[in-house]
Coordinates of N, CA and C in Angstrom, one line a residue:
M289 N -67.9 -35.7 8.6 CA -66.5 -36.0 8.5 C -66.3 -37.4 7.9
A290 N -66.7 -37.6 6.7 CA -66.6 -39.0 6.1 C -65.3 -39.1 5.4
I291 N -64.8 -40.4 5.4 CA -63.6 -40.7 4.7 C -64.0 -41.5 3.4
T292 N -63.5 -41.0 2.3 CA -63.8 -41.7 1.1 C -63.2 -43.1 1.1
G293 N -63.9 -44.1 0.6 CA -63.4 -45.4 0.6 C -63.5 -46.1 2.0
T294 N -62.6 -47.0 2.2 CA -62.6 -47.8 3.5 C -62.0 -46.9 4.6
E295 N -62.6 -47.0 5.8 CA -62.0 -46.2 6.9 C -60.7 -47.0 7.3
E296 N -59.7 -46.2 7.5 CA -58.4 -46.8 7.9 C -58.4 -46.9 9.5
Y297 N -57.6 -48.0 9.9 CA -57.4 -48.2 11.3 C -55.9 -47.8 11.5
W298 N -55.7 -47.1 12.6 CA -54.3 -46.6 12.9 C -53.7 -47.3 14.1
E299 N -52.5 -47.8 13.9 CA -51.7 -48.4 15.0 C -50.5 -47.5 15.3
L300 N -50.5 -46.9 16.5 CA -49.5 -46.0 16.9 C -48.7 -46.6 18.0
R301 N -47.4 -46.3 18.0 CA -46.5 -46.8 19.1 C -45.7 -45.6 19.6
L302 N -45.8 -45.3 20.9 CA -45.1 -44.2 21.5 C -44.0 -44.8 22.4
Y303 N -42.8 -44.4 22.0 CA -41.6 -44.8 22.8 C -41.3 -43.7 23.8
I304 N -41.1 -44.1 25.1 CA -40.8 -43.2 26.1 C -39.7 -43.8 27.0
A305 N -39.2 -43.0 27.9 CA -38.2 -43.5 28.9 C -38.6 -43.0 30.3
G306 N -39.5 -43.8 30.9 CA -40.0 -43.4 32.2 C -41.0 -42.4 32.2
Q307 N -41.4 -41.9 33.3 CA -42.5 -40.9 33.5 C -41.9 -39.5 33.5
T308 N -41.1 -39.1 32.5 CA -40.6 -37.8 32.5 C -41.7 -36.8 32.0
P309 N -41.5 -35.5 32.4 CA -42.5 -34.5 31.9 C -42.8 -34.6 30.4
K310 N -41.7 -34.7 29.6 CA -41.8 -34.8 28.2 C -42.6 -36.0 27.7
S311 N -42.3 -37.1 28.3 CA -43.0 -38.4 28.0 C -44.5 -38.3 28.3
I312 N -44.8 -37.8 29.5 CA -46.2 -37.6 29.9 C -46.9 -36.7 29.0
L313 N -46.3 -35.6 28.6 CA -46.9 -34.6 27.7 C -47.1 -35.2 26.3
A314 N -46.1 -36.0 25.8 CA -46.3 -36.6 24.5 C -47.5 -37.6 24.5
L315 N -47.7 -38.4 25.6 CA -48.8 -39.3 25.6 C -50.1 -38.5 25.7
E316 N -50.2 -37.5 26.5 CA -51.4 -36.7 26.6 C -51.7 -36.1 25.2
N317 N -50.7 -35.5 24.5 CA -50.9 -34.9 23.3 C -51.4 -35.9 22.2
I318 N -50.8 -37.1 22.1 CA -51.2 -38.0 21.1 C -52.6 -38.6 21.4
R319 N -52.9 -38.7 22.6 CA -54.3 -39.2 23.0 C -55.3 -38.2 22.6
K320 N -55.0 -36.9 22.8 CA -56.0 -35.8 22.5 C -56.1 -35.7 21.0
I321 N -55.0 -35.7 20.2 CA -55.1 -35.6 18.8 C -55.8 -36.8 18.2
S322 N -55.5 -38.0 18.7 CA -56.1 -39.3 18.1 C -57.6 -39.3 18.4
K323 N -58.0 -38.9 19.6 CA -59.4 -38.9 19.9 C -60.2 -37.9 19.0
E324 N -59.6 -36.8 18.8 CA -60.2 -35.7 18.0 C -60.2 -36.0 16.5
H325 N -59.2 -36.6 16.0 CA -59.0 -36.8 14.5 C -59.2 -38.2 14.0
L326 N -59.0 -39.2 14.9 CA -59.1 -40.6 14.4 C -60.3 -41.3 15.0
K327 N -61.0 -40.6 15.9 CA -62.1 -41.2 16.6 C -61.8 -42.5 17.2
A328 N -62.5 -43.6 17.0 CA -62.3 -44.9 17.6 C -61.5 -45.8 16.8
R329 N -60.8 -45.3 15.8 CA -60.1 -46.1 14.8 C -58.6 -46.2 15.0
Y330 N -58.2 -46.3 16.3 CA -56.8 -46.3 16.6 C -56.4 -47.0 17.9
T331 N -55.2 -47.4 18.0 CA -54.6 -47.9 19.2 C -53.3 -47.2 19.4
I332 N -53.0 -47.0 20.7 CA -51.7 -46.4 21.1 C -51.0 -47.4 22.0
E333 N -49.9 -47.9 21.6 CA -49.1 -48.8 22.4 C -47.9 -48.0 23.0
V334 N -47.8 -47.9 24.3 CA -46.8 -47.2 24.9 C -45.7 -48.1 25.3
I335 N -44.4 -47.9 24.9 CA -43.3 -48.7 25.2 C -42.3 -47.9 26.0
D336 N -42.1 -48.3 27.3 CA -41.1 -47.7 28.1 C -39.8 -48.3 27.9
L337 N -38.8 -47.6 27.4 CA -37.5 -48.2 27.1 C -36.7 -48.4 28.3
L338 N -37.1 -47.8 29.4 CA -36.4 -48.1 30.7 C -36.7 -49.6 31.1
K339 N -37.9 -50.0 30.8 CA -38.3 -51.4 31.2 C -38.0 -52.4 30.1
S340 N -38.0 -52.0 28.8 CA -37.7 -52.9 27.7 C -36.8 -52.2 26.7
P341 N -35.5 -52.0 27.0 CA -34.6 -51.3 26.1 C -34.4 -52.0 24.8
H342 N -34.5 -53.3 24.8 CA -34.3 -54.1 23.5 C -35.3 -53.7 22.5
L343 N -36.5 -53.2 22.8 CA -37.5 -52.9 21.9 C -37.2 -51.7 21.0
A344 N -36.2 -50.9 21.4 CA -35.8 -49.7 20.6 C -35.3 -50.2 19.2
E345 N -34.8 -51.4 19.1 CA -34.2 -51.9 17.9 C -35.3 -52.1 16.8
I346 N -36.5 -52.5 17.3 CA -37.6 -52.9 16.4 C -37.9 -51.8 15.4
D347 N -38.1 -50.5 15.9 CA -38.4 -49.4 15.1 C -37.2 -48.4 14.9
Q348 N -36.0 -48.9 15.3 CA -34.8 -48.1 15.2 C -35.0 -46.7 15.9
I349 N -35.2 -46.8 17.2 CA -35.5 -45.6 18.0 C -34.1 -45.1 18.5
F350 N -33.9 -43.8 18.2 CA -32.6 -43.2 18.7 C -32.8 -42.0 19.6
A351 N -34.1 -41.5 19.7 CA -34.4 -40.4 20.5 C -35.8 -40.7 21.1
I352 N -36.1 -40.1 22.3 CA -37.4 -40.2 22.9 C -37.9 -38.9 23.5
P353 N -39.2 -38.7 23.5 CA -40.2 -39.6 23.0 C -40.2 -39.6 21.5
T354 N -40.6 -40.8 21.0 CA -40.8 -41.0 19.5 C -42.1 -41.6 19.3
L355 N -42.9 -41.1 18.4 CA -44.2 -41.7 18.0 C -44.0 -42.4 16.6
V356 N -44.4 -43.6 16.5 CA -44.3 -44.4 15.3 C -45.7 -44.8 14.8
R357 N -46.0 -44.4 13.6 CA -47.2 -44.9 13.0 C -46.9 -46.2 12.2
K358 N -47.4 -47.3 12.8 CA -47.1 -48.6 12.2 C -48.1 -48.9 11.1
I359 N -49.3 -48.6 11.3 CA -50.4 -48.8 10.3 C -51.3 -47.6 10.3
P360 N -51.6 -47.0 9.2 CA -51.4 -47.5 7.8 C -49.9 -47.3 7.4
K361 N -49.5 -48.1 6.5 CA -48.2 -48.0 5.9 C -48.1 -46.8 5.0
P362 N -47.0 -46.2 4.8 CA -45.7 -46.5 5.2 C -45.5 -46.1 6.7
L363 N -44.5 -46.7 7.3 CA -44.2 -46.3 8.7 C -43.7 -44.8 8.7
R364 N -44.2 -44.1 9.7 CA -43.8 -42.7 9.9 C -43.4 -42.5 11.4
K365 N -42.4 -41.6 11.6 CA -42.0 -41.3 12.9 C -42.0 -39.8 13.2
I366 N -42.3 -39.4 14.5 CA -42.3 -38.0 14.9 C -41.6 -38.0 16.2
L367 N -40.6 -37.1 16.4 CA -39.9 -37.0 17.6 C -40.4 -35.8 18.4
G368 N -40.3 -35.9 19.8 CA -40.6 -34.8 20.6 C -41.9 -35.1 21.4
D369 N -42.4 -34.0 22.1 CA -43.5 -34.1 23.0 C -44.8 -34.0 22.2
L370 N -44.8 -33.8 20.9 CA -46.0 -33.8 20.1 C -46.9 -32.6 20.4
S371 N -46.4 -31.6 20.9 CA -47.2 -30.4 21.3 C -47.6 -29.5 20.1
N372 N -46.8 -29.7 18.9 CA -47.2 -29.0 17.7 C -48.2 -29.8 16.9
K373 N -49.5 -29.5 17.2 CA -50.5 -30.3 16.6 C -50.5 -30.4 15.1
E374 N -50.2 -29.2 14.5 CA -50.1 -29.2 13.0 C -49.0 -30.1 12.5
K375 N -47.9 -30.1 13.1 CA -46.7 -30.9 12.7 C -47.1 -32.4 12.9
V376 N -47.8 -32.8 13.9 CA -48.2 -34.2 14.2 C -49.2 -34.6 13.1
L377 N -50.2 -33.8 12.8 CA -51.2 -34.1 11.8 C -50.6 -34.3 10.4
I378 N -49.7 -33.4 10.1 CA -49.0 -33.5 8.8 C -48.0 -34.7 8.8
G379 N -47.3 -34.9 9.9 CA -46.3 -36.0 10.0 C -47.0 -37.4 9.9
L380 N -48.2 -37.5 10.5 CA -48.9 -38.7 10.4 C -49.8 -38.9 9.2
N381 N -49.9 -37.8 8.4 CA -50.7 -37.7 7.2 C -52.1 -38.0 7.6
I382 N -52.7 -37.3 8.6 CA -54.1 -37.5 8.9 C -54.9 -36.3 8.6
R383 N -54.4 -35.4 7.9 CA -55.2 -34.2 7.6 C -56.4 -34.4 6.7
S384 N -56.4 -35.5 5.9 CA -57.5 -35.8 5.1 C -58.7 -36.4 5.9
I385 N -58.4 -36.8 7.1 CA -59.5 -37.4 7.9 C -60.3 -36.3 8.6
A386 N -59.6 -35.4 9.2 CA -60.3 -34.3 9.8 C -59.6 -33.0 9.7
P387 N -60.1 -32.0 8.9 CA -59.4 -30.8 8.7 C -59.1 -30.1 10.1
A388 N -57.9 -29.5 10.1 CA -57.5 -28.9 11.4 C -58.4 -27.8 11.9
D389 N -59.2 -27.1 11.0 CA -60.1 -26.1 11.4 C -61.4 -26.6 12.0
E390 N -61.6 -27.9 12.0 CA -62.8 -28.5 12.6 C -62.6 -28.5 14.1
K391 N -63.6 -28.1 14.8 CA -63.5 -28.1 16.3 C -64.8 -28.5 16.9

């Protein structure tokens, strides 16, 4: 599973509001997808808007949970619990890194 050219590093930010079932599921799902498809080339920053509501303005967050791909550019956002793996892979544009049929 080689990437042509330079391997990209992924900086992800997950906005949640407390430990709700949807927030917990979103974090579990993005960790699983990242581990499987991005290997060790990513970080996930979790921002709890109940603790830091002012941070919602940075990425213009209007719904939660929201996943934001900061790097690589351009910025991309995915709303929801991230349970639709295909939607997450396409939304983050990481299908070229690891085909979905690889297991």
